[in-house]
MMTF fields as JSON, N, C-alpha, C and O atoms, coordinates in Angstrom:
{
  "mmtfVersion": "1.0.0",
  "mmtfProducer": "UNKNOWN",
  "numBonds": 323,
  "numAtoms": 324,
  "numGroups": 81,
  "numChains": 1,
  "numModels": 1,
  "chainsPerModel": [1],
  "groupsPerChain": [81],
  "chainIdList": ["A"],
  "bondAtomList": [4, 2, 8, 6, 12, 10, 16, 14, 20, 18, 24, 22, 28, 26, 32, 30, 36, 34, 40, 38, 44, 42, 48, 46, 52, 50, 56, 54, 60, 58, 64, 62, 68, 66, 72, 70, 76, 74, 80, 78, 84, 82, 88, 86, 92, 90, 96, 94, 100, 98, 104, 102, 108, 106, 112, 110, 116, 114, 120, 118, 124, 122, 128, 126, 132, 130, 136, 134, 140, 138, 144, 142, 148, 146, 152, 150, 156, 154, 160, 158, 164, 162, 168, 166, 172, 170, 176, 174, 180, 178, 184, 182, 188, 186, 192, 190, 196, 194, 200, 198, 204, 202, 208, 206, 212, 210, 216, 214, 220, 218, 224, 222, 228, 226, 232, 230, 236, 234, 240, 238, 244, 242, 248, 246, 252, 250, 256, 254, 260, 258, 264, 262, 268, 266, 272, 270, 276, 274, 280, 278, 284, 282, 288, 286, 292, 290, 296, 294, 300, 298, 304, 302, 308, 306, 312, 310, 316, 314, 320, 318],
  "bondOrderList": [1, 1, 1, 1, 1, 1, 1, 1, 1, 1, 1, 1, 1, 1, 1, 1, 1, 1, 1, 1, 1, 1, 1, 1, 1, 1, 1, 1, 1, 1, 1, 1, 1, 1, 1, 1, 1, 1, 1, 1, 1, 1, 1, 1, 1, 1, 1, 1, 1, 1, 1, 1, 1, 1, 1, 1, 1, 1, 1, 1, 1, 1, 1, 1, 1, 1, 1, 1, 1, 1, 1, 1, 1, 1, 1, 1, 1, 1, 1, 1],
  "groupList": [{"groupName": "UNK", "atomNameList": ["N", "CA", "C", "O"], "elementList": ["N", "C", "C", "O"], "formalChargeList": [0, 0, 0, 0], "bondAtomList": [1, 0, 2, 1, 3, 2], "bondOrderList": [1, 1, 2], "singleLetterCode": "X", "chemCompType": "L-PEPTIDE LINKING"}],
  "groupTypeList": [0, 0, 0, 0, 0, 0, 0, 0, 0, 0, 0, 0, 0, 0, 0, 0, 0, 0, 0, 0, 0, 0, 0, 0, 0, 0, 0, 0, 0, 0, 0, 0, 0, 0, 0, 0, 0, 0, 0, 0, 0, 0, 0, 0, 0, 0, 0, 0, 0, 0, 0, 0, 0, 0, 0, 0, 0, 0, 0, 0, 0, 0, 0, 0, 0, 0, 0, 0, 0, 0, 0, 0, 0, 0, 0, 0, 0, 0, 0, 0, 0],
  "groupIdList": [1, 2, 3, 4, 5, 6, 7, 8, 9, 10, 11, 12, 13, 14, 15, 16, 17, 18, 19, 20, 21, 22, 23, 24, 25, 26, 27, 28, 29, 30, 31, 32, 33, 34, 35, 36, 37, 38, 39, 40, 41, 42, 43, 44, 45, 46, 47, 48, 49, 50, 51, 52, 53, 54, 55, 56, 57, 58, 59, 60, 61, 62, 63, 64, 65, 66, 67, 68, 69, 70, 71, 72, 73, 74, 75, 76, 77, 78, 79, 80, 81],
  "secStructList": [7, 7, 7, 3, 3, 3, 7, 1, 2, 2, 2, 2, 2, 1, 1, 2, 2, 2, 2, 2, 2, 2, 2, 2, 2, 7, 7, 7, 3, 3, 3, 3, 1, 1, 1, 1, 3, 3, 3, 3, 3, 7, 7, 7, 7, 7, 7, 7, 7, 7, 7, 7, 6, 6, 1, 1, 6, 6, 6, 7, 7, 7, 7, 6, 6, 6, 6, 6, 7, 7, 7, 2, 2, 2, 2, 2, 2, 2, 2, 2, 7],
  "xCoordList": [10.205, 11.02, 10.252, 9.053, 10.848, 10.211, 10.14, 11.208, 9.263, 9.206, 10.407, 10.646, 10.864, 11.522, 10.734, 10.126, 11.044, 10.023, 11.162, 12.249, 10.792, 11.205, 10.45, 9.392, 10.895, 10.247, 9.818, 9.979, 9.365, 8.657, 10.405, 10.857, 10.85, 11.828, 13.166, 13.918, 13.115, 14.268, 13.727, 14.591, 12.372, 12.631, 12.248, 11.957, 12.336, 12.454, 13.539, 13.739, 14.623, 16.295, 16.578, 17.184, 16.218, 17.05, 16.091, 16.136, 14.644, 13.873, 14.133, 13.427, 14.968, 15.941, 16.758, 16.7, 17.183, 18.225, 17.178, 16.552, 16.138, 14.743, 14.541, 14.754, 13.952, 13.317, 14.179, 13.649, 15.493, 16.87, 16.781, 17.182, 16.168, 16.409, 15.108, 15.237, 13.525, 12.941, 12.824, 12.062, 13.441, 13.456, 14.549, 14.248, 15.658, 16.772, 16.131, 16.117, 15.574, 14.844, 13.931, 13.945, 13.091, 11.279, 10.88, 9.972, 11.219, 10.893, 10.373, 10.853, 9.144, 8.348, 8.48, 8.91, 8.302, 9.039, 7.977, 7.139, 7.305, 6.317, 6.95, 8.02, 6.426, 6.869, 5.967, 4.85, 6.319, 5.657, 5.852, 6.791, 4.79, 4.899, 4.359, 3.205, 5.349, 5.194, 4.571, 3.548, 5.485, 5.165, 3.884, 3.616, 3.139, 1.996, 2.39, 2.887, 2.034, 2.461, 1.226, 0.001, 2.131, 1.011, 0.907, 0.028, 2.291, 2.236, 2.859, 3.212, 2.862, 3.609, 4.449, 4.364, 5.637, 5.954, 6.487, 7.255, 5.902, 6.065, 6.477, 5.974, 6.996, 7.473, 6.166, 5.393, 5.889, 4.431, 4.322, 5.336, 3.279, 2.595, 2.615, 2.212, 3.087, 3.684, 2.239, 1.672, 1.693, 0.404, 0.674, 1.655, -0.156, -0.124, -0.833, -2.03, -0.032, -0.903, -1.849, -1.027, -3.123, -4.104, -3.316, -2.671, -3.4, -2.347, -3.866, -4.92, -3.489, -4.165, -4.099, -4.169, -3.99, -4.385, -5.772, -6.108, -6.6, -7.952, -8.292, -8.969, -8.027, -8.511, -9.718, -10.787, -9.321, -10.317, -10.889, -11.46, -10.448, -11.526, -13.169, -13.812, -13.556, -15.083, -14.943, -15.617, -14.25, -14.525, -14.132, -14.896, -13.266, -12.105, -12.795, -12.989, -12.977, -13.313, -11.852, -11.614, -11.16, -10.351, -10.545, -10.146, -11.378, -11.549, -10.831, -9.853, -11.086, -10.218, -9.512, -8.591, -10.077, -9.496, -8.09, -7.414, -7.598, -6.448, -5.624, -4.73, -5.686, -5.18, -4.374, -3.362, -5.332, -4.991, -4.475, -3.949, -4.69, -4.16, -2.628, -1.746, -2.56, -1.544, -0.774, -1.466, 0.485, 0.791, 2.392, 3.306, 2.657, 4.206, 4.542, 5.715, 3.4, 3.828, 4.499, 5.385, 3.86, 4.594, 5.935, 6.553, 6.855, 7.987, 8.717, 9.633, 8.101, 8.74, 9.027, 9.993, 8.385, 7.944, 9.398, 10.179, 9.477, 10.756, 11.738, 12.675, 12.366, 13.518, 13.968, 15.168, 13.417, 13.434, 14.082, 14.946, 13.756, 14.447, 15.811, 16.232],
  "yCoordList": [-15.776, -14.689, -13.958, -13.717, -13.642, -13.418, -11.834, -11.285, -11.177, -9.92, -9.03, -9.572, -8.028, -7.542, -6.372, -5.318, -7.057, -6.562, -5.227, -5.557, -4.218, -3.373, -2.886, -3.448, -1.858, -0.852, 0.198, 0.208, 0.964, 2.165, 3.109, 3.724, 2.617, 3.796, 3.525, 4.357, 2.026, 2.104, 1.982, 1.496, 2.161, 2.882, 4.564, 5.032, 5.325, 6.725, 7.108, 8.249, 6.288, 6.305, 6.052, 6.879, 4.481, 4.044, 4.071, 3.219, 5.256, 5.203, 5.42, 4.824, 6.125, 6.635, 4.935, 4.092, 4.874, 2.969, 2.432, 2.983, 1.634, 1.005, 0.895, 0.185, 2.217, 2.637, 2.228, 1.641, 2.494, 2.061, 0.459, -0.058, -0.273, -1.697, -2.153, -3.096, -1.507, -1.825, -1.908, -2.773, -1.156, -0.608, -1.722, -2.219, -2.05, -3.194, -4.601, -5.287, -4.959, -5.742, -6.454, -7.684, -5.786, -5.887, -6.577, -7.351, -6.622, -7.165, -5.945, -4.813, -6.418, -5.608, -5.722, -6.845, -4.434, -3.97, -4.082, -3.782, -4.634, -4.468, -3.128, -3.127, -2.65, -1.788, -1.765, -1.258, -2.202, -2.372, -1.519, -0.761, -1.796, -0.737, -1.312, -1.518, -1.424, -2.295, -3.654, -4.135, -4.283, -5.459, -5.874, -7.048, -4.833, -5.258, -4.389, -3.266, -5.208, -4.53, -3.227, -3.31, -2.1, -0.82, -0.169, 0.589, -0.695, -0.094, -1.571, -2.525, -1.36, -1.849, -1.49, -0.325, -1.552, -0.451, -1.454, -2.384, -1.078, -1.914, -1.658, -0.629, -2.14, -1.422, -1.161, -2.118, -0.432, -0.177, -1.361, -1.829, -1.807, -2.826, -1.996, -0.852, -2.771, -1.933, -2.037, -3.122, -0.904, -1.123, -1.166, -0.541, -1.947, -2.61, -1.812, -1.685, -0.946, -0.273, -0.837, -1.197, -1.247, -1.95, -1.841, -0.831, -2.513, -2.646, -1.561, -1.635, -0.553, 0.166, -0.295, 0.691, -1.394, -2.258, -2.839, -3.592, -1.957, -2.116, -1.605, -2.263, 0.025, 0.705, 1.539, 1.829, 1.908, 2.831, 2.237, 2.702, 0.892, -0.302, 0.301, 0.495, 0.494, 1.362, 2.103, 2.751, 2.943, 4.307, 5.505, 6.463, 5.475, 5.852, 5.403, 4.271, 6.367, 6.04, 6.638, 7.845, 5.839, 6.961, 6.398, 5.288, 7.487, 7.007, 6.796, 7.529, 5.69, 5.356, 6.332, 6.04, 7.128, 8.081, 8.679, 9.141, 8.774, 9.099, 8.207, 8.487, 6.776, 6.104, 5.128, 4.432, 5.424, 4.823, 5.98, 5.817, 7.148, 8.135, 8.328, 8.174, 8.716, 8.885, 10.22, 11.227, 10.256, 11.828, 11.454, 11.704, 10.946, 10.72, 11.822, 12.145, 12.527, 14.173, 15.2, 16.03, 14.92, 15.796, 15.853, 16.88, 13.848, 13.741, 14.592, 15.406, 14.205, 14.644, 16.052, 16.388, 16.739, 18.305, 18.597, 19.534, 17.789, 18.701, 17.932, 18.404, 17.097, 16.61, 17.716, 17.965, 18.318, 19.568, 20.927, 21.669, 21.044, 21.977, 22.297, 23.114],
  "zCoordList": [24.98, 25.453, 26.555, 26.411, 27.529, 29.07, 29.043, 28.772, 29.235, 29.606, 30.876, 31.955, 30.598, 31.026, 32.467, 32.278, 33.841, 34.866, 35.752, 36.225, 35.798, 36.642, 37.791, 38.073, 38.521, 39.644, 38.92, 37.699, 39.415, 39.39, 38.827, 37.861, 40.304, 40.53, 39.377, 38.868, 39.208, 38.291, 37.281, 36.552, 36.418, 35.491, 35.197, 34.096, 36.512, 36.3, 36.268, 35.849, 36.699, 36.545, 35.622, 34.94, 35.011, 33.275, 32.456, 31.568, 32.467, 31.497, 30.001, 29.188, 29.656, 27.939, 27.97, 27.075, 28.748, 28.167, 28.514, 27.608, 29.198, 28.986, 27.167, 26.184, 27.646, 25.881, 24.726, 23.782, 24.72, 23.973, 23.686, 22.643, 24.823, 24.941, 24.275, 23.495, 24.492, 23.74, 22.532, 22.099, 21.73, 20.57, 19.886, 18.801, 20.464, 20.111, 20.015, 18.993, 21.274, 21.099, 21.089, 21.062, 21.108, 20.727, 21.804, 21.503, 23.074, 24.17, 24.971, 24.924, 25.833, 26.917, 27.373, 27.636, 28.609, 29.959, 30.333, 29.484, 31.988, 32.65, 33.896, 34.504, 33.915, 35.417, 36.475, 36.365, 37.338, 38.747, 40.032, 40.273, 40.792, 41.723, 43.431, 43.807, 44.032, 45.17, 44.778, 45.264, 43.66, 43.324, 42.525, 42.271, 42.164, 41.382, 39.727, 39.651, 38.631, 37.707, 37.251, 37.161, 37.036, 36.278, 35.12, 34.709, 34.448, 33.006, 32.52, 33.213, 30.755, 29.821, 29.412, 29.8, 28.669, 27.828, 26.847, 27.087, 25.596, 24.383, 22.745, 22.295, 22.15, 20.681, 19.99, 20.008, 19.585, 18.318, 17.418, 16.9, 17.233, 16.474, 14.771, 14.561, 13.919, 12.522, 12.013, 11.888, 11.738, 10.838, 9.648, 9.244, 8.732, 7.366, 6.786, 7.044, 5.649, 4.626, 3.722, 2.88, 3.171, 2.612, 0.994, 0.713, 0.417, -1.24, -1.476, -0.845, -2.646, -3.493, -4.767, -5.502, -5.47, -6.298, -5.789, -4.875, -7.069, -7.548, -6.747, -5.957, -6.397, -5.421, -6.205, -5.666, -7.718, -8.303, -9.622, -10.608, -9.17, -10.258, -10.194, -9.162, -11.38, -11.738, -11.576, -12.377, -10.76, -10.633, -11.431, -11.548, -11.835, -12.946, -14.627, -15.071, -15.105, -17.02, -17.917, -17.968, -18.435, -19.12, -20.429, -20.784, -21.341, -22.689, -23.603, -23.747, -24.552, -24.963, -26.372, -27.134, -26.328, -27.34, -26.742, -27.662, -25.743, -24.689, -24.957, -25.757, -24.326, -24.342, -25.806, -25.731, -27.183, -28.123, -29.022, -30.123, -28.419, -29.982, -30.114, -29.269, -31.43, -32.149, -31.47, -31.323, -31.095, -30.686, -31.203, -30.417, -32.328, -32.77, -33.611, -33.796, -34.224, -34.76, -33.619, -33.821, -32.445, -31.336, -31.436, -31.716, -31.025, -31.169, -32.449, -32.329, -33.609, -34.557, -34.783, -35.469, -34.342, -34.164, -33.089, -33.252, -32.249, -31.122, -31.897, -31.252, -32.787, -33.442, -34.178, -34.057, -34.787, -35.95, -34.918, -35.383, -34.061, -33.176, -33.141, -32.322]
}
């Protein structure tokens, strides 16, 4: 897919529909200026969030008294309400 080449001047005229067209379809605009190109203009490159699985592997202790105790008197306690 071929890059999309303008002037200077036409894209200070159709710069908002340019931008419109990049955004549709992920194709780059070179803009040139007396025939030599001086800018890009391009959709953002999507940065990849790093997975946070086994982000606080070791770091984190949660004892196991938390995790294994009994708290079914609680439930029973708000039934009676």
């Amino acid at each position: 897919m071929a890059d999309l080449v303008v002037s200077a001047t036409e894209f200070k005229a159709r710069c908002l529909a340019i931008l419109d067209e990049v955004e549709k379809t992920g194709r780059a605009v070179t803009v040139t200026k007396r025939g030599r190109p001086v800018a890009t203009v391009a959709p953002p490159k999507a940065k990849r969030f790093p997975s946070l699985k086994g982000a606080f592997e070791g770091k984190i202790k949660i004892p196991d008294d938390v995790l294994f105790a009994d708290y079914s008197h609680l439930w029973e306690s708000l039934r009676n309400r």
